[in-house]
Coordinates of C-alpha atoms in Angstrom, one line a residue:
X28 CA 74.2 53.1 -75.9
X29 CA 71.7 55.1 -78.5
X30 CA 68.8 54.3 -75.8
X31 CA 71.3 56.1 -73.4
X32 CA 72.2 58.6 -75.1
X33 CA 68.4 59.8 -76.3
X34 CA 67.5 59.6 -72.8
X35 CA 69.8 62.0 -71.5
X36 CA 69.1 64.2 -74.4
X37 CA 65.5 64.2 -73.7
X38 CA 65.8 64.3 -69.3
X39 CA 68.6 67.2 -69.8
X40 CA 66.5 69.6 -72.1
X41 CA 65.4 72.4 -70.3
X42 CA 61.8 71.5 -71.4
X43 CA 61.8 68.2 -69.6
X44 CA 61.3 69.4 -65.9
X45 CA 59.1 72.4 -66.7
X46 CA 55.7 71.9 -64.8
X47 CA 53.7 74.1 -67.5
X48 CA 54.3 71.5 -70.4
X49 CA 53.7 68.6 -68.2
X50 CA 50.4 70.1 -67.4
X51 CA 49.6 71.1 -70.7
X52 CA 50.0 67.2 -72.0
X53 CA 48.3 66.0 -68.9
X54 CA 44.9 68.0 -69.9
X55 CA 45.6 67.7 -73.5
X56 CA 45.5 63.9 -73.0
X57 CA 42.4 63.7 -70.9
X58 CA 41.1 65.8 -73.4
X59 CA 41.7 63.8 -76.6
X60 CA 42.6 60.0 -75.5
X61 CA 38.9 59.2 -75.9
X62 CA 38.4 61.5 -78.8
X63 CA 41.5 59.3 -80.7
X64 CA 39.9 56.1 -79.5
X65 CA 36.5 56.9 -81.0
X66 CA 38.1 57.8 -84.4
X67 CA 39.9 54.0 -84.3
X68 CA 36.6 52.5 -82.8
X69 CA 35.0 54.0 -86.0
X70 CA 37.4 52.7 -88.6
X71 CA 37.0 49.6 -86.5
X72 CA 33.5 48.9 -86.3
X73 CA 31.5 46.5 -88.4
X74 CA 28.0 45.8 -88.5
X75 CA 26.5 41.6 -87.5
X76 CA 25.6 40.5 -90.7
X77 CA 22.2 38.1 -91.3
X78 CA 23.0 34.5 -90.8
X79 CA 22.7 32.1 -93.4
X80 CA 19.3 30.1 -91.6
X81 CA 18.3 33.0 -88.9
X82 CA 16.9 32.4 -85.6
X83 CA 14.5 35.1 -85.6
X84 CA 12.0 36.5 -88.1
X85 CA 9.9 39.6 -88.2
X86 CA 6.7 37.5 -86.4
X87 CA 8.9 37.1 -83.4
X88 CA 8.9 41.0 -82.6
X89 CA 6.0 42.7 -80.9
X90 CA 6.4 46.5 -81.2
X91 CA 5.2 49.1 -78.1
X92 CA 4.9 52.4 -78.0
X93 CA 4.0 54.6 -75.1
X94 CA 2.3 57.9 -76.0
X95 CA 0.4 60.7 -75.1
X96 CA -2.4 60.6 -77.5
X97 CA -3.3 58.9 -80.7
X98 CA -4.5 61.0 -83.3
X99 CA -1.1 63.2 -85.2
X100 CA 0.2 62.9 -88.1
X101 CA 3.8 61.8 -87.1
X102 CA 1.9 58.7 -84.8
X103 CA 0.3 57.6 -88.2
X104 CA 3.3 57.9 -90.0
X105 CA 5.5 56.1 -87.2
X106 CA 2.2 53.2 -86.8
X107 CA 2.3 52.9 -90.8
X108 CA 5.6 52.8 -90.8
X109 CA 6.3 50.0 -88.6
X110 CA 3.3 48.0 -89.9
X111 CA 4.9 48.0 -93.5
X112 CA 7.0 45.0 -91.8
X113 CA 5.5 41.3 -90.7
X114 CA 5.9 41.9 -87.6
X115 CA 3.6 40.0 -84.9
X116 CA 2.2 42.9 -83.1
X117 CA 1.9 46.5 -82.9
X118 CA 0.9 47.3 -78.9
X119 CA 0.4 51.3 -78.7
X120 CA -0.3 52.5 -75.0
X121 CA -2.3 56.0 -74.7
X122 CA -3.0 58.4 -72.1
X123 CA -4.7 61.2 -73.1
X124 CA -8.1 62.4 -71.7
X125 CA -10.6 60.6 -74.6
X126 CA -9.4 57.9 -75.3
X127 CA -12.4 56.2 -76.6
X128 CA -13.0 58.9 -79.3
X129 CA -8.9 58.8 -80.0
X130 CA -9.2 55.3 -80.9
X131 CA -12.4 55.7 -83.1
X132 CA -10.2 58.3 -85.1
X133 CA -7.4 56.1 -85.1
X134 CA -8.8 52.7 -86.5
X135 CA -10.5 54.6 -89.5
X136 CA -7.0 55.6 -90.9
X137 CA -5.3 52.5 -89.5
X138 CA -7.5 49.1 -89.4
X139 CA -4.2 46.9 -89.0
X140 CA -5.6 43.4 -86.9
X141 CA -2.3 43.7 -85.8
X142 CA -2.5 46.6 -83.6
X143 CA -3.6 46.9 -79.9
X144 CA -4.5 49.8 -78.5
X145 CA -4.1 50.2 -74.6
X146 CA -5.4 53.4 -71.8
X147 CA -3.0 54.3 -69.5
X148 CA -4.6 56.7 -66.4
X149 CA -0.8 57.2 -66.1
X150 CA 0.9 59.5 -68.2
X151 CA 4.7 57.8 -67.1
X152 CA 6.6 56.0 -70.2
X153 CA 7.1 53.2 -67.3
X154 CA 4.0 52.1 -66.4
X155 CA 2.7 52.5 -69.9
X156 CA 5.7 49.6 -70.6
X157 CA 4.9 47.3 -67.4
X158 CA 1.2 47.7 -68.7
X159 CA 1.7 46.3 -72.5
X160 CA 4.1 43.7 -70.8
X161 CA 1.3 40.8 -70.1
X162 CA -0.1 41.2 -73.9
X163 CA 3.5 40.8 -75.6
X164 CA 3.7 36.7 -76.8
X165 CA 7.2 36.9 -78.9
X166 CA 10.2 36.2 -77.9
X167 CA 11.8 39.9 -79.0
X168 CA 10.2 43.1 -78.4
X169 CA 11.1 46.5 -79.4
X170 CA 10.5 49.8 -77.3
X171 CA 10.6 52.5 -79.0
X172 CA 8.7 56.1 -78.8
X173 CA 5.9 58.0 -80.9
X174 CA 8.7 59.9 -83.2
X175 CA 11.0 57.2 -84.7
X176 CA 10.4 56.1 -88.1
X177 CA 10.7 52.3 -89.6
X178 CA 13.0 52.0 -92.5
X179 CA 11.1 51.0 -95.9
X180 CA 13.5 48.4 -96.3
X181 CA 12.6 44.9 -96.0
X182 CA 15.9 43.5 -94.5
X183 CA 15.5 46.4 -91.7
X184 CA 14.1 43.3 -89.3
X185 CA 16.1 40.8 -90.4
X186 CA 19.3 42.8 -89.9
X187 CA 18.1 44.4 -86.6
X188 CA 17.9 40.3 -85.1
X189 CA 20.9 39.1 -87.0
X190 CA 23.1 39.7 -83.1
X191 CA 20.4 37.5 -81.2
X192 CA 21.7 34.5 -82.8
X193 CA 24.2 35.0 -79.8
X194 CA 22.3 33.5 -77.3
X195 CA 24.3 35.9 -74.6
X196 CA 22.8 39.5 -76.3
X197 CA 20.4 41.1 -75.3
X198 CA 19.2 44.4 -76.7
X199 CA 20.1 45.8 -79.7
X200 CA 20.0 49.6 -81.4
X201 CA 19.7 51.0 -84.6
X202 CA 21.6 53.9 -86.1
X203 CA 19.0 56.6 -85.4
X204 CA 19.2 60.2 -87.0
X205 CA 16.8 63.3 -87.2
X206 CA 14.9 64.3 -90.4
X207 CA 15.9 67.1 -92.0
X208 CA 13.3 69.6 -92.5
X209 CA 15.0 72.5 -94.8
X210 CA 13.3 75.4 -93.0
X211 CA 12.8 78.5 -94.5
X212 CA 13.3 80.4 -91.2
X213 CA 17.0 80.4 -90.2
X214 CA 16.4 80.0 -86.7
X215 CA 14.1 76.9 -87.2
X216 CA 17.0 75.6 -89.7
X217 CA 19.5 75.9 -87.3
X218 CA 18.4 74.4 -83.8
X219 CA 17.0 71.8 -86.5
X220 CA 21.0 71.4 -87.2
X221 CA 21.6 71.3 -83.4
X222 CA 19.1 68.5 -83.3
X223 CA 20.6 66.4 -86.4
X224 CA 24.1 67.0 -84.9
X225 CA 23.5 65.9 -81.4
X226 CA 22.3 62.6 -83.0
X227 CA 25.2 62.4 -85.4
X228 CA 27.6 62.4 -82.3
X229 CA 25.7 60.5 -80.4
X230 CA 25.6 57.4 -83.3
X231 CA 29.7 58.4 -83.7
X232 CA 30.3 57.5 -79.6
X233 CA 27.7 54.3 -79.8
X234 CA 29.6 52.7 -82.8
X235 CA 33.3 53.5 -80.9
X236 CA 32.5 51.8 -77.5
X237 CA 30.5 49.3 -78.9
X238 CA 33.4 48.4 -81.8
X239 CA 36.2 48.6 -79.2
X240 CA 34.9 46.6 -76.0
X241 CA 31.4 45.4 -76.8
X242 CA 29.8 48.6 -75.0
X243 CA 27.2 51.1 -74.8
X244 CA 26.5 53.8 -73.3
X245 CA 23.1 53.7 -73.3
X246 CA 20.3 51.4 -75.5
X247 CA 17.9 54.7 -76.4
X248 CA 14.7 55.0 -75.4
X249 CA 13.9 55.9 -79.1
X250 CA 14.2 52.0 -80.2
X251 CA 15.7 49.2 -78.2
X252 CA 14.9 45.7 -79.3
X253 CA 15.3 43.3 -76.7
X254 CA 14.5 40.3 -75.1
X255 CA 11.0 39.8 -74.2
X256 CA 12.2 38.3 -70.8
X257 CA 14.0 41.1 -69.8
X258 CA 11.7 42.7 -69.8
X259 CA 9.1 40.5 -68.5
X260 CA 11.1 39.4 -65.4
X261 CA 9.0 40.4 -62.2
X262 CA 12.7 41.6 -60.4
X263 CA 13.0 43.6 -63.3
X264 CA 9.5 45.4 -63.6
X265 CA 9.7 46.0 -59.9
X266 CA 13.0 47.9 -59.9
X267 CA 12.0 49.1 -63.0
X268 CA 8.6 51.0 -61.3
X269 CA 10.6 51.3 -58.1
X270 CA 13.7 53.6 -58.8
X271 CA 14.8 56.4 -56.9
X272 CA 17.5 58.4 -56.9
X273 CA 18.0 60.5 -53.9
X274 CA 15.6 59.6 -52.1
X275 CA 13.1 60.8 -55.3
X276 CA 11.2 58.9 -57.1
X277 CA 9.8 56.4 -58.1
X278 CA 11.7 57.9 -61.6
X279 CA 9.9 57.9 -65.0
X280 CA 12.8 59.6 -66.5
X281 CA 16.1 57.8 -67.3
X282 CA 14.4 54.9 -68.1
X283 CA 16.8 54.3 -71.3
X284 CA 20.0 54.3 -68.2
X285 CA 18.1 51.9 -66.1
X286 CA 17.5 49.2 -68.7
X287 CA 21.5 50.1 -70.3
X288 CA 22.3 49.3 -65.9
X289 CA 20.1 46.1 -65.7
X290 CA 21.8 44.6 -69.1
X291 CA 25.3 45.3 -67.7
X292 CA 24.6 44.1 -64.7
X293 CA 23.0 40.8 -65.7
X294 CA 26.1 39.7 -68.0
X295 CA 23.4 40.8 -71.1
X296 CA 25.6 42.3 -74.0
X297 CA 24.4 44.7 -76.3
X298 CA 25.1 45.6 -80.1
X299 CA 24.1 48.8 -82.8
X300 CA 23.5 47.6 -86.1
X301 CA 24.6 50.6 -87.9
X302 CA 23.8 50.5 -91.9
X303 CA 22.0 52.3 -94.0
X304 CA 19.3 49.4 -94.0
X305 CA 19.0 50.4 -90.2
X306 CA 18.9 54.1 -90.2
X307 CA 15.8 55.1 -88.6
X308 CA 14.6 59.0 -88.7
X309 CA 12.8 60.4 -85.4
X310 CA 12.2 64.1 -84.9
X311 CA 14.9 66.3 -83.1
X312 CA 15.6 69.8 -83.3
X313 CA 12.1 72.0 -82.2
X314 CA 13.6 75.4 -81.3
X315 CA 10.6 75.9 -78.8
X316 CA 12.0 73.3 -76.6
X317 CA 15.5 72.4 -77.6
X318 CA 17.6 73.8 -74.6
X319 CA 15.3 72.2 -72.2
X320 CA 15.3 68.7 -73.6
X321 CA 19.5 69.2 -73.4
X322 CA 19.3 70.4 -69.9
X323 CA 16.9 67.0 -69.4
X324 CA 19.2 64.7 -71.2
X325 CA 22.7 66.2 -69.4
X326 CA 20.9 66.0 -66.1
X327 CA 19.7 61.8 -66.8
X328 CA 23.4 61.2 -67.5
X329 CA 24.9 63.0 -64.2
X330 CA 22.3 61.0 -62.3
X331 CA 22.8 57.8 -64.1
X332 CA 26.6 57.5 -65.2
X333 CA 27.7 57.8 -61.3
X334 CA 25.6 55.4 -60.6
X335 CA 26.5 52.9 -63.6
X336 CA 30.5 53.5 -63.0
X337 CA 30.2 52.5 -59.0
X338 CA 29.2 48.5 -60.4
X339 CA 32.9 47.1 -60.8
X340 CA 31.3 44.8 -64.1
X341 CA 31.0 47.9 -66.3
X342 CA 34.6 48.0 -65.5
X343 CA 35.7 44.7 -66.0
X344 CA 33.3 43.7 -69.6
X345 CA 33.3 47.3 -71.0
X346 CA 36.4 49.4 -70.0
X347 CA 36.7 51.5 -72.6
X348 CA 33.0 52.7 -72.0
X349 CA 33.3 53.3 -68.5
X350 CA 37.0 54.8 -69.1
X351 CA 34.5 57.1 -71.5
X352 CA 31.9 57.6 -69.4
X353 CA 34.2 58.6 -66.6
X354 CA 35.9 61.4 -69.2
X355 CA 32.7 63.1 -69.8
X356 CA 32.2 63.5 -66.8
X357 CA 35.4 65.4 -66.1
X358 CA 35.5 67.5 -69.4
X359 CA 34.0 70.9 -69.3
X360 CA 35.3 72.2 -73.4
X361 CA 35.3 75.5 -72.7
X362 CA 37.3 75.3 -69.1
X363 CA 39.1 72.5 -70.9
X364 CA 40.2 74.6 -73.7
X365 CA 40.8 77.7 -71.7
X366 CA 43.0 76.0 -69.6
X367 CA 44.9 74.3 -72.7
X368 CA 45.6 77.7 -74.4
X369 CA 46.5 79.0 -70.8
X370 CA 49.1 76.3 -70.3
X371 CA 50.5 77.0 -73.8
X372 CA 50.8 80.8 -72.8
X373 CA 52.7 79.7 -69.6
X374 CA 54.9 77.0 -71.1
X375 CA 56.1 79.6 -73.7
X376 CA 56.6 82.4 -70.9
X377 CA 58.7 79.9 -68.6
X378 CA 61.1 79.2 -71.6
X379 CA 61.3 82.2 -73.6
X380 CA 59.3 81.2 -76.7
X381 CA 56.7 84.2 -76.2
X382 CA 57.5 85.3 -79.7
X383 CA 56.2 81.6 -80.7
X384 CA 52.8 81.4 -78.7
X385 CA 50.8 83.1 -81.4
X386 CA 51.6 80.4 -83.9
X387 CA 51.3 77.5 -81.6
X388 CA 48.2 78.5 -80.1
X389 CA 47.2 79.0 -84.4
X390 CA 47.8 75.2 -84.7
X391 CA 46.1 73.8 -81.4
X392 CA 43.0 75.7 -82.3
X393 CA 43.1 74.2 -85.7
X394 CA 43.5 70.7 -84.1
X395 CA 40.9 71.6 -81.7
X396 CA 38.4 72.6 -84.4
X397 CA 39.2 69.4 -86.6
X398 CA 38.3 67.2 -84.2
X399 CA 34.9 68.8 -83.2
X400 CA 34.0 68.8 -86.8
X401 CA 35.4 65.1 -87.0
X402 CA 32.2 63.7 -85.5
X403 CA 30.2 65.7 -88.1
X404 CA 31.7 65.3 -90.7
X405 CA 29.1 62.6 -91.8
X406 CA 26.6 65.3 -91.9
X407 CA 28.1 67.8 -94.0
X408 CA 28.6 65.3 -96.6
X409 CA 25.1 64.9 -96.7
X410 CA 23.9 68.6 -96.2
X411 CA 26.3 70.4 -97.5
X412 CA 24.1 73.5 -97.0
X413 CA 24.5 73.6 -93.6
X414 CA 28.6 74.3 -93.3
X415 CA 26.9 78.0 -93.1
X416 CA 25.9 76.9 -89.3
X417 CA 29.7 76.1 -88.4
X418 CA 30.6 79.4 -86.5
X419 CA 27.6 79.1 -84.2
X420 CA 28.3 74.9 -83.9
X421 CA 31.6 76.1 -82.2
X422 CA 29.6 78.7 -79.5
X423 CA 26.8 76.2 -79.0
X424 CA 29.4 74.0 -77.8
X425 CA 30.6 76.4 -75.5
X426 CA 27.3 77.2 -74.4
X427 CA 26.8 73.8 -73.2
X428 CA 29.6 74.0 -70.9
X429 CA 28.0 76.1 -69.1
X430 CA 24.1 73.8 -69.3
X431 CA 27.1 71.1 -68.2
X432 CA 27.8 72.9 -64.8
X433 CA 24.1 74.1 -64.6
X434 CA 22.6 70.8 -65.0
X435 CA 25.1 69.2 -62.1
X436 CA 23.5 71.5 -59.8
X437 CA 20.3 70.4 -60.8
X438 CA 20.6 67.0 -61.3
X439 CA 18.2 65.9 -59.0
X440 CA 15.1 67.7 -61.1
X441 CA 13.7 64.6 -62.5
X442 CA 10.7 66.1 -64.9
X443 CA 10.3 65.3 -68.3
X444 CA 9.4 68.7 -70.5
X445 CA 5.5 68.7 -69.1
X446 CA 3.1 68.1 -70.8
X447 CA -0.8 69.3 -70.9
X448 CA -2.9 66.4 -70.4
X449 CA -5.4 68.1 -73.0
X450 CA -5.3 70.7 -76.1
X451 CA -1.9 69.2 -76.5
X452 CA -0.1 68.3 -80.5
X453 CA 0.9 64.6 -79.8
X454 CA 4.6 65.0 -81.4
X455 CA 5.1 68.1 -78.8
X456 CA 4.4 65.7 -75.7
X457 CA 6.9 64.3 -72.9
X458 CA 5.9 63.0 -70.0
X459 CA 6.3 64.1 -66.6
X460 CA 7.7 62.1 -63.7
X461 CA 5.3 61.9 -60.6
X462 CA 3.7 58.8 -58.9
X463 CA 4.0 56.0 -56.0
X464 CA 6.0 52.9 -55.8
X465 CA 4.2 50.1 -58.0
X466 CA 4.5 46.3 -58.2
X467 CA 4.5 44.5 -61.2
X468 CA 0.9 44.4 -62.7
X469 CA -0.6 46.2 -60.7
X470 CA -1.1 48.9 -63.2

């Protein structure tokens, strides 16, 4: 009788039938489902701790890093950096033009026995990788690029192998977040903000899907350690050289999508260890080139995420990724919002609550504002300083609704920010994506 009688209540109100309010909950829901789920996958989430009698030490990890040249100061940081740790061996794979007097320059400030140095005549991140592949002995390696700094703490190994005692995983990340430079110059301050804050969200999303259904969206090309024969399988290193999307290619770019793909589709699972034990800091943020490396990075995840969501595993071993990845995909913010507030407008019209838009539309932007700054929030704490950048946050969020669109037209552009092969700083360097289809060693 009370179930009844509510549901009459509720079916007779002159609210019930109105098609602006149904509307209005139906983009209000696509818009937030996922941001409620990541809040829950965050409260959720807990780290793999070290196992009493581990599997794996740090002499079963063979570090490589592909790179333009040799000789910066950020590539002897990273190289000390990594070398602090027992790890087996440190494989660094160069490209630039003098190589011979590069590597001179680089074994009087680093004399480690345990590094390798490798020329490249191609500048592509892939065949750099497919290139250190036959030199790499241990059973894990890690991929990672010129920028990302090792932790100083000694249990940073040890808790970045603690998931491989699960015989079925097989990559695992790192919670990786930009260094914070405390520029004098605002502008350099603030796309240095951008940069920490794209990472920030980033780390918030990759703890949710991976706390929720065992998920990620992607193992970065900054640091992935994985199985060395992943990697090494010959199928692997052929698609790997071999991709084309389009009919372009064969792809250097999107690499990091390619290797997420292969995982997924091999039954591989995949974990972030995220601790402050395994917080790495890379460089993010350079105002010279900041829009273009979003444009790059928006345009590798139209290409890729189509292509990831069409393989009916994702589906069945990570929904709530692909249920993710599928929302990006159909959220524009500032159409998103628009239409929101529009819908609100109508709604109010259609039942003669004008008088009460102005307050509503008050609280939905408040909500709306919360939950942008939710993802953040970690940040503030730690820079409270930069609370000053908040107003421009919002209308650099905005802006990339409309690099969103932009970037969907152009998703078939496949370069990588170019790079000089000479006269070039080594920490300013991408690659660029040209060359012909490859077998596996022949590099």
């Amino acid at each position: 009788m009370g179930f009844y009688h509510y549901k009459t209540a509720i079916t007779s109100s002159p609210f019930f039938p109105n098609k602006f309010l149904w509307s209005f909950l139906i983009v209000f829901g696509l818009r937030y489902i996922r941001v409620i789920s990541n809040i829950v996958g965050n409260i959720l989430y807990r780290a793999t701790r070290i196992a009493p009698n581990p599997k794996y030490n740090a002499s079963d990890v063979t570090v490589m890093i592909p790179t333009l040249g040799l000789n910066s100061v950020l590539s002897y940081q990273v190289a000390e950096s990594v070398l602090a740790h027992p790890i087996a061996k440190l494989i660094i794979v160069a490209s630039g033009p003098d190589f011979q007097h590069e590597t001179e320059a680089f074994t009087e400030v680093i004399s480690d026995p345990r590094v390798q140095l490798l020329h490249s005549d191609d500048a592509g991140r892939r065949r750099k990788t497919a290139l250190a592949m036959p030199y790499i002995r241990t059973a894990l390696m890690v991929l990672q690029d010129n920028k990302t700094i090792w932790p100083v703490s000694p249990n940073f190994p040890p808790l970045m192998m603690a998931a491989f005692e699960d015989p079925e995983l097989g990559a695992v990340m790192p919670l990786i977040e930009a260094r914070h430079h405390h520029h004098r110059s605002w502008k350099e301050a603030f796309y240095n903000f951008l940069g920490m804050t794209y990472l920030t969200r980033r780390n918030y999303e990759y703890r949710a899907c991976n706390a929720i259904d065992g998920g990620l969206s992607t193992v970065p090309g900054r640091f992935g350690i994985f199985r060395t024969s992943i990697y090494a399988d010959p199928v692997f290193q052929y698609e790997y050289l071999n991709e084309y999307v389009g009919g372009k290619g064969p792809l250097d770019a999107d690499d990091d999508k390619f290797h997420t793909r292969w995982l997924i589709e091999h039954k591989w699972k995949m974990r972030i260890q995220s601790t402050p034990e395994t917080t790495m800091i890379t460089e993010n943020g350079q105002s010279n080139r900041f829009w273009s490396q979003i444009l790059r990075w928006t345009r590798t995840t139209w290409r890729s995420n189509p292509r990831e969501l069409k393989h009916g595993r994702v589906w069945r071993q990570h929904p709530f990724t692909a249920i993710s990845l599928t929302l990006w995909m159909i959220r524009v913010s500032f159409i998103h919002e628009a239409a929101m507030f529009g819908l609100l407008y109508l709604f109010c019209c259609s039942t003669g609550l004008t008088d009460h838009f102005g307050t509503s539309a008050a609280f939905l932007y408040l909500w709306v504002v919360a939950l942008k700054f939710n993802k953040i929030a970690h940040h503030f704490r730690q820079y409270p300083k930069d609370l000053i950048f908040s107003p421009l946050y919002l209308i650099f969020g905005y802006a990339c609704s409309f690099v969103k669109i932009y970037a969907f037209f152009t998703r078939k552009n496949t370069e990588w920010v170019t790079a000089e092969p000479v006269a070039v700083e080594e920490d300013d360097a991408e690659y660029v994506d040209e060359g012909k289809k490859v077998a596996p060693g022949a590099i």
